[in-house]
Amino acid sequence: MSATDVLQEKYAASMMLTYGMPPVALARGCGCTVWDVDGNSYLDLVGGIAVSALGHAHPALIAAVTEQVGTLAHTSNLYLHERQVELAVRLIRLLGVDGRVFFGNSGAEANEAAIKLVRRAQGAERPVIVAADGGFHGRTMGALSLTGKSSIRAPFGPFGVDVRFVPFGDAAALADAVRQDTAAVFLEPCLGEGGVVPAPAGYLKAAREACDQAGALLVVDEIQSGIGRTGEWFAHSAEGITPDVLTLGKGLGGGLPIGACVGIGKCGSALGKGDHGSTFGGNPVACAAALAVLDTIERDGLLANATTVGASLAAGIEALGHPLVAGVRGAGLWLAIVLAKPVATAVAATAQRAGFLVNAAQPDAVRLAPPLILTAAEADAFTEALPAILDAASVVAPSQEA
Ligand SMILES: *Cc1c(COP(=O)(O)O)cnc(C)c1O
């Protein structure tokens, strides 16, 4: 039995099987490469689902976290600490707005804070939140209520949030749904879990206008799209709008758990003393990690790297002209290879055998969300290996798809 088999057997006996059985047991990583417990190496094009922005074992992250854990690992929010304030100031400056930040430990917690914020700001006369079909906002009860995939939401209702779903990308349907009873609209600039589906140009602007007209707040969920993923600090900047609330997570901590809810303008003051809290939220070690992520993105020009390497990766995949590739969606180092057949799970499996980790985000969409440090040579290595990976996947029967 391999070391992976042994671990999987123990996992099956001891872990709740909420994730099914993960096919790979990772032991360590360096840069964009990871190794499993049997010593096999993989080029990591998943990045822990758009989290490991600096790749694995990055010296800046190691130094920041080591220094902080050796100085002060935890304070609770009864006491303030420098790293948390520094990170809040930094995020507000990057956004170029007036605002205030609440820190949690995950994306879902950032959205929970946003849900409470809009309730507090809008009161009981506006019970409705508008969200998109195919959208994803997290797995906790509030965030789940906004998640536009009924197979993962429906078994857990009823929810305490009254949600009106609209088709993603349809500006007219959105304007129609945002009414006097609406507290807020929650939107991703580009569906992440939904398969890296960018909103049509002008959609966020239309959402902004619909909100302004009806007196609703616009909450932009950049938990997956933010912090350089698309080649911009924030994906919504490219749309020329300012949200009322912005949520962040995933790549912000570079692998350490942190989430942030940014209230912009008067939304920064909507939650007051006693309204919300989190024991670990804004933990010094997580904040030190996030500061190292922001510093490194800036110092090493990783926004430009995401833009150029991402563009050449997308162009390279499209230029293969492979019959199984219907197209490539996304921007920066956040792409979906759109397949002509729903065999994404098979592609992920054959890629893994070839030494590449990719993610089957949808039956017909293979998601790439590699570290922002991915080099052109690493991207090329994947593009060159891809035809054989796709050929191998083509022969897998569609019935094997989950
Ligand atoms: C991942 C994700 C979340 C949830 O974040 P967790 O850290 O898993 O709770 C929320 N919104 C979007 C857009 C995400 O991609």
Coordinates of C-alpha atoms and ligand atoms in Angstrom, one line a residue:
M1 CA 0.0 0.0 0.0
S2 CA 1.2 3.5 -0.8
A3 CA 1.5 6.2 1.8
T4 CA -1.5 7.9 0.1
D5 CA -3.6 4.7 0.4
V6 CA -2.8 4.5 4.1
L7 CA -3.8 8.1 4.7
Q8 CA -6.9 7.7 2.7
E9 CA -8.0 4.7 4.7
K10 CA -7.5 6.6 7.9
Y11 CA -9.3 9.7 6.4
A12 CA -12.3 7.5 5.4
A13 CA -12.6 6.2 8.9
S14 CA -12.1 9.4 10.9
M15 CA -13.1 12.4 8.8
M16 CA -16.6 13.6 7.8
L17 CA -16.8 12.9 4.1
T18 CA -17.9 16.4 3.2
Y19 CA -15.3 16.6 0.5
G20 CA -15.5 13.0 -0.8
M21 CA -12.1 11.3 -0.9
P22 CA -9.3 13.7 -2.0
P23 CA -7.2 11.9 -4.6
V24 CA -3.9 13.4 -3.5
A25 CA -2.3 13.6 -0.1
L26 CA 0.1 16.6 -0.1
A27 CA 3.1 16.7 2.1
R28 CA 5.0 19.8 1.1
G29 CA 5.5 22.6 -1.4
C30 CA 8.0 25.0 -2.8
G31 CA 7.1 27.8 -5.2
C32 CA 4.5 26.4 -7.6
T33 CA 5.4 22.8 -7.0
V34 CA 3.9 20.5 -4.4
W35 CA 4.9 16.9 -3.4
D36 CA 2.6 14.2 -2.2
V37 CA 3.3 11.8 0.6
D38 CA 4.6 9.2 -1.9
G39 CA 7.1 11.7 -3.3
N40 CA 5.4 12.5 -6.6
S41 CA 5.6 16.1 -7.6
Y42 CA 2.9 18.3 -9.3
L43 CA 2.8 21.8 -10.8
D44 CA 0.1 23.4 -8.6
L45 CA -2.3 25.2 -10.9
V46 CA -5.1 25.2 -8.2
G47 CA -3.2 27.2 -5.6
G48 CA -5.4 25.9 -2.7
I49 CA -8.4 27.4 -4.6
A50 CA -6.9 30.8 -5.4
V51 CA -5.4 31.0 -1.9
S52 CA -1.7 30.4 -2.2
A53 CA -0.9 33.7 -3.9
L54 CA 2.8 33.5 -3.2
G55 CA 3.0 29.8 -3.9
H56 CA 4.4 27.5 -1.2
A57 CA 7.0 28.1 1.4
H58 CA 7.6 31.7 0.2
P59 CA 10.4 33.3 2.2
A60 CA 8.5 36.5 2.8
L61 CA 5.5 34.5 4.2
I62 CA 7.8 32.3 6.3
A63 CA 9.6 35.3 7.7
A64 CA 6.4 37.3 8.5
V65 CA 4.6 34.4 10.2
T66 CA 7.6 33.2 12.1
E67 CA 8.4 36.6 13.4
Q68 CA 4.8 37.3 14.5
V69 CA 4.2 33.9 16.1
G70 CA 7.4 34.3 18.0
T71 CA 6.4 37.8 19.2
L72 CA 2.6 37.7 19.8
A73 CA 0.4 35.1 18.3
H74 CA -3.0 36.1 19.7
T75 CA -4.6 39.0 21.5
S76 CA -8.4 38.6 21.1
N77 CA -10.3 41.7 20.1
L78 CA -10.3 43.0 23.7
Y79 CA -6.9 44.4 22.8
L80 CA -5.7 45.9 19.6
H81 CA -2.4 45.2 17.9
E82 CA -0.3 46.8 15.2
R83 CA -0.6 44.2 12.4
Q84 CA -4.4 44.4 12.4
V85 CA -4.5 48.2 12.2
E86 CA -1.7 48.2 9.6
L87 CA -3.6 45.8 7.4
A88 CA -6.8 47.7 7.6
V89 CA -5.1 50.9 6.7
R90 CA -3.4 49.2 3.8
L91 CA -6.6 47.7 2.4
I92 CA -8.4 51.0 2.6
R93 CA -5.5 52.7 0.8
L94 CA -5.4 50.0 -1.9
L95 CA -9.1 50.6 -2.5
G96 CA -8.7 54.3 -2.5
V97 CA -11.8 55.0 -0.5
D98 CA -13.0 56.0 2.9
G99 CA -13.8 52.9 4.7
R100 CA -13.5 50.6 7.7
V101 CA -12.6 46.9 8.0
F102 CA -13.9 44.0 10.0
F103 CA -11.7 40.9 10.1
G104 CA -12.8 37.3 10.3
N105 CA -11.1 34.1 9.5
S106 CA -12.7 33.0 6.2
G107 CA -14.6 34.2 3.2
A108 CA -17.9 33.0 4.7
E109 CA -17.3 35.0 7.8
A110 CA -16.6 38.1 5.7
N111 CA -20.0 37.6 4.0
E112 CA -21.7 36.9 7.4
A113 CA -20.4 40.3 8.6
A114 CA -21.6 41.9 5.3
I115 CA -25.1 40.4 5.8
K116 CA -25.3 41.7 9.3
L117 CA -24.0 45.1 8.1
V118 CA -26.6 45.5 5.5
R119 CA -29.4 44.5 7.9
R120 CA -28.2 47.0 10.4
A121 CA -27.9 49.7 7.8
Q122 CA -31.2 49.1 6.1
G123 CA -33.5 48.0 8.9
A124 CA -36.6 45.7 8.9
E125 CA -38.4 47.4 6.0
R126 CA -35.9 46.0 3.6
P127 CA -35.8 42.3 4.3
V128 CA -34.7 41.1 0.8
I129 CA -31.2 40.4 -0.5
V130 CA -30.7 39.9 -4.2
A131 CA -28.1 37.4 -5.4
A132 CA -27.2 35.6 -8.6
D133 CA -28.0 32.1 -9.8
G134 CA -24.7 30.2 -10.0
G135 CA -23.1 32.5 -7.4
F136 CA -21.2 31.2 -4.4
H137 CA -20.8 33.1 -1.1
G138 CA -19.9 30.4 1.4
R139 CA -21.3 27.5 3.4
T140 CA -22.4 29.0 6.7
M141 CA -26.1 29.5 7.1
G142 CA -26.2 33.2 6.1
A143 CA -23.7 33.0 3.3
L144 CA -25.3 29.7 2.1
S145 CA -28.7 31.4 1.8
L146 CA -27.2 33.7 -0.8
T147 CA -25.4 30.9 -2.7
G148 CA -27.1 30.3 -6.0
K149 CA -26.7 26.6 -6.3
S150 CA -29.8 24.9 -5.0
S151 CA -28.2 21.4 -4.7
I152 CA -25.9 22.7 -1.9
R153 CA -28.4 25.2 -0.5
A154 CA -31.8 23.6 -0.5
P155 CA -31.2 20.7 1.9
F156 CA -30.4 23.2 4.7
G157 CA -33.2 25.7 4.5
P158 CA -35.2 27.5 5.7
F159 CA -32.9 30.4 6.2
G160 CA -33.3 33.6 8.1
V161 CA -32.5 35.7 5.0
D162 CA -35.1 36.4 2.3
V163 CA -33.2 36.0 -0.9
R164 CA -34.3 36.8 -4.5
F165 CA -32.2 35.1 -7.1
V166 CA -31.6 36.6 -10.5
P167 CA -29.8 35.1 -13.6
F168 CA -26.2 36.1 -13.4
G169 CA -25.2 38.7 -16.0
D170 CA -28.7 39.9 -16.9
A171 CA -28.8 43.6 -16.1
A172 CA -32.5 44.0 -16.8
A173 CA -33.5 41.1 -14.6
L174 CA -31.3 42.6 -11.8
A175 CA -32.9 46.1 -12.2
D176 CA -36.3 44.5 -12.0
A177 CA -35.4 42.5 -8.8
V178 CA -34.0 45.4 -6.8
R179 CA -37.0 47.1 -5.2
Q180 CA -38.0 49.2 -2.2
D181 CA -37.9 45.9 -0.1
T182 CA -34.3 45.3 -1.0
A183 CA -31.5 45.8 1.5
A184 CA -28.6 44.8 -0.8
V185 CA -27.4 43.0 -3.9
F186 CA -24.5 40.5 -3.4
L187 CA -22.5 39.8 -6.5
E188 CA -19.2 38.2 -7.5
P189 CA -17.6 40.3 -10.4
C190 CA -16.8 36.9 -12.0
L191 CA -18.3 33.6 -10.8
G192 CA -15.6 31.6 -9.2
E193 CA -17.1 28.3 -8.0
G194 CA -19.5 28.8 -10.9
G195 CA -16.7 28.1 -13.3
V196 CA -14.8 31.4 -13.7
V197 CA -17.6 33.2 -15.6
P198 CA -16.9 36.9 -15.9
A199 CA -19.9 39.2 -15.7
P200 CA -20.6 40.9 -19.1
A201 CA -19.0 44.3 -19.4
G202 CA -21.3 46.9 -17.7
Y203 CA -23.0 44.5 -15.4
L204 CA -21.6 45.8 -12.2
K205 CA -22.3 49.3 -13.4
A206 CA -25.9 48.4 -14.0
A207 CA -26.0 46.8 -10.6
R208 CA -24.6 50.0 -9.0
E209 CA -27.3 52.0 -10.8
A210 CA -30.1 49.7 -9.8
C211 CA -29.0 49.8 -6.2
D212 CA -28.7 53.6 -6.2
Q213 CA -32.2 54.0 -7.7
A214 CA -33.9 51.7 -5.2
G215 CA -31.8 52.7 -2.2
A216 CA -30.2 49.3 -1.9
L217 CA -26.5 48.6 -1.0
L218 CA -24.1 46.9 -3.4
V219 CA -22.0 44.2 -1.8
V220 CA -19.2 42.9 -4.1
D221 CA -17.8 39.5 -3.1
E222 CA -14.1 39.5 -4.1
I223 CA -13.2 36.6 -1.9
Q224 CA -11.9 34.7 -4.9
S225 CA -11.4 37.5 -7.5
G226 CA -9.6 40.0 -5.2
I227 CA -5.9 40.6 -4.2
G228 CA -4.3 40.3 -7.7
R229 CA -6.1 37.2 -9.0
T230 CA -7.2 39.0 -12.2
G231 CA -4.1 41.1 -12.5
E232 CA -5.8 44.0 -10.6
W233 CA -5.9 44.4 -6.9
F234 CA -9.7 44.2 -7.1
A235 CA -11.6 42.9 -10.1
H236 CA -14.4 45.5 -9.7
S237 CA -11.9 48.3 -10.3
A238 CA -11.9 47.4 -14.0
E239 CA -15.7 48.1 -14.1
G240 CA -15.2 51.6 -12.7
I241 CA -17.6 51.3 -9.8
T242 CA -17.4 51.6 -6.0
P243 CA -19.3 49.1 -4.0
D244 CA -20.8 49.9 -0.6
V245 CA -19.3 46.7 0.9
L246 CA -16.4 44.6 -0.3
T247 CA -15.6 41.1 1.0
L248 CA -12.2 39.5 0.8
G249 CA -10.7 36.1 1.8
K250 CA -8.8 33.4 0.1
G251 CA -5.6 35.0 -1.4
L252 CA -5.5 37.7 1.2
G253 CA -3.6 35.5 3.7
G254 CA -1.6 33.6 1.2
G255 CA -2.6 30.4 3.0
L256 CA -3.2 31.7 6.5
P257 CA -6.9 31.9 7.4
I258 CA -8.3 35.5 7.2
G259 CA -11.3 37.2 5.7
A260 CA -12.2 40.9 5.6
C261 CA -15.4 42.8 5.2
V262 CA -14.8 46.4 4.1
G263 CA -17.6 48.9 4.7
I264 CA -17.1 51.8 2.3
G265 CA -18.3 55.4 3.1
K266 CA -21.1 55.4 5.6
C267 CA -21.2 51.6 5.5
G268 CA -18.0 51.7 7.4
S269 CA -20.0 52.9 10.5
A270 CA -23.1 50.7 10.1
L271 CA -22.0 48.2 12.6
G272 CA -21.4 49.6 16.1
K273 CA -20.2 48.5 19.4
G274 CA -21.5 45.1 20.4
D275 CA -22.9 44.4 16.9
H276 CA -20.4 41.8 15.8
G277 CA -17.3 39.9 16.8
S278 CA -14.9 37.1 16.3
T279 CA -12.3 35.7 18.8
F280 CA -9.7 35.0 16.2
G281 CA -10.7 37.6 13.6
G282 CA -7.7 39.8 12.7
N283 CA -5.4 37.4 14.4
P284 CA -1.8 38.9 14.5
V285 CA -0.3 35.9 12.6
A286 CA -2.9 36.0 9.9
C287 CA -2.6 39.8 9.6
A288 CA 1.2 39.5 9.4
A289 CA 0.8 37.0 6.6
A290 CA -1.6 39.2 4.7
L291 CA 0.8 42.2 5.0
A292 CA 3.6 40.0 3.6
V293 CA 1.3 39.0 0.7
L294 CA 0.5 42.6 -0.1
D295 CA 4.2 43.7 0.2
T296 CA 5.4 40.8 -2.0
I297 CA 2.7 41.4 -4.7
E298 CA 3.8 45.1 -4.8
R299 CA 7.6 44.5 -4.6
D300 CA 7.7 41.7 -7.1
G301 CA 5.3 43.1 -9.6
L302 CA 2.9 40.2 -9.3
L303 CA -0.1 42.0 -10.7
A304 CA 1.8 42.5 -14.0
N305 CA 3.0 38.9 -13.8
A306 CA -0.6 37.6 -13.4
T307 CA -1.6 39.7 -16.3
T308 CA 1.1 38.6 -18.7
V309 CA 1.6 35.0 -17.7
G310 CA -2.2 34.6 -17.5
A311 CA -2.7 36.1 -21.0
S312 CA -0.1 33.9 -22.6
L313 CA -1.4 30.8 -20.8
A314 CA -4.9 31.5 -22.1
A315 CA -3.7 32.3 -25.6
G316 CA -1.5 29.2 -25.6
I317 CA -4.3 26.9 -24.6
E318 CA -6.6 28.4 -27.2
A319 CA -3.9 28.1 -29.9
L320 CA -3.7 24.3 -29.3
G321 CA -7.0 24.1 -31.3
H322 CA -7.8 20.9 -29.4
P323 CA -11.3 19.5 -30.2
L324 CA -12.1 19.2 -26.5
V325 CA -11.4 22.9 -25.8
A326 CA -14.3 25.1 -26.5
G327 CA -12.6 28.2 -25.2
V328 CA -10.8 29.9 -22.3
R329 CA -12.6 32.3 -19.9
G330 CA -11.2 34.6 -17.3
A331 CA -8.5 37.1 -16.7
G332 CA -5.1 37.1 -15.1
L333 CA -4.1 33.9 -13.4
W334 CA -7.8 32.9 -13.0
L335 CA -8.9 30.9 -16.0
A336 CA -11.4 28.3 -17.0
I337 CA -10.7 25.9 -19.8
V338 CA -14.2 25.4 -21.2
L339 CA -14.6 21.9 -22.5
A340 CA -16.8 20.8 -25.4
K341 CA -18.0 17.8 -23.3
P342 CA -18.7 17.6 -19.5
V343 CA -15.5 15.7 -18.7
A344 CA -13.8 18.1 -16.3
T345 CA -13.4 15.5 -13.6
A346 CA -11.6 13.2 -16.0
V347 CA -9.4 16.0 -17.2
A348 CA -8.4 16.8 -13.6
A349 CA -7.6 13.1 -13.1
T350 CA -5.5 12.7 -16.2
A351 CA -3.7 16.0 -15.4
Q352 CA -2.9 14.7 -12.0
R353 CA -1.4 11.6 -13.5
A354 CA 0.7 13.8 -15.8
G355 CA 1.9 15.9 -12.8
F356 CA -0.4 18.9 -12.9
L357 CA -3.1 19.9 -10.3
V358 CA -6.1 21.5 -11.9
N359 CA -9.7 21.8 -10.6
A360 CA -12.9 20.6 -12.1
A361 CA -15.0 23.6 -11.0
Q362 CA -17.9 22.7 -13.2
P363 CA -18.6 19.5 -15.3
D364 CA -17.4 21.4 -18.4
A365 CA -15.0 23.9 -16.9
V366 CA -11.5 23.2 -15.6
R367 CA -10.4 26.0 -13.3
L368 CA -6.8 27.3 -13.1
A369 CA -6.0 29.5 -10.1
P370 CA -2.2 29.1 -9.7
P371 CA 0.1 31.1 -7.4
L372 CA 0.6 34.7 -8.8
I373 CA 4.3 33.8 -9.0
L374 CA 3.7 31.3 -11.8
T375 CA 6.5 31.7 -14.4
A376 CA 6.0 31.7 -18.2
A377 CA 8.1 28.5 -18.3
E378 CA 5.8 26.8 -15.8
A379 CA 2.7 27.9 -17.8
D380 CA 4.3 26.7 -21.0
A381 CA 5.0 23.3 -19.4
F382 CA 1.3 22.9 -18.8
T383 CA 0.3 24.1 -22.2
E384 CA 2.7 21.6 -23.8
A385 CA 1.4 18.7 -21.7
L386 CA -2.3 19.6 -22.2
P387 CA -3.1 17.9 -25.5
A388 CA -2.1 14.5 -24.1
I389 CA -4.0 15.2 -20.9
L390 CA -7.1 16.0 -22.9
D391 CA -6.7 13.0 -25.3
A392 CA -6.5 10.7 -22.3
A393 CA -9.6 12.3 -20.7
S394 CA -11.6 12.1 -24.0
V395 CA -11.6 8.3 -23.8
V396 CA -13.1 8.3 -20.2
A397 CA -16.9 7.5 -20.4
P398 CA -19.1 10.5 -19.4
S399 CA -20.8 8.3 -16.9
Q400 CA -17.7 8.5 -14.8
E401 CA -18.4 12.2 -14.3
A402 CA -19.6 13.1 -10.8
Ligands
LIG1 C1 -14.5 30.6 -1.5 C2 -15.5 31.7 -1.5 C3 -16.3 32.1 -0.4 C4 -16.2 31.3 0.9 O1 -15.0 31.4 1.5 P1 -14.6 30.4 2.6 O2 -13.2 30.9 3.1 O3 -14.6 29.0 2.0 O4 -15.6 30.5 3.7 C5 -17.2 33.1 -0.6 N1 -17.3 33.8 -1.7 C6 -16.6 33.5 -2.8 C7 -16.8 34.2 -4.1 C8 -15.7 32.4 -2.8 O5 -15.0 32.1 -3.8

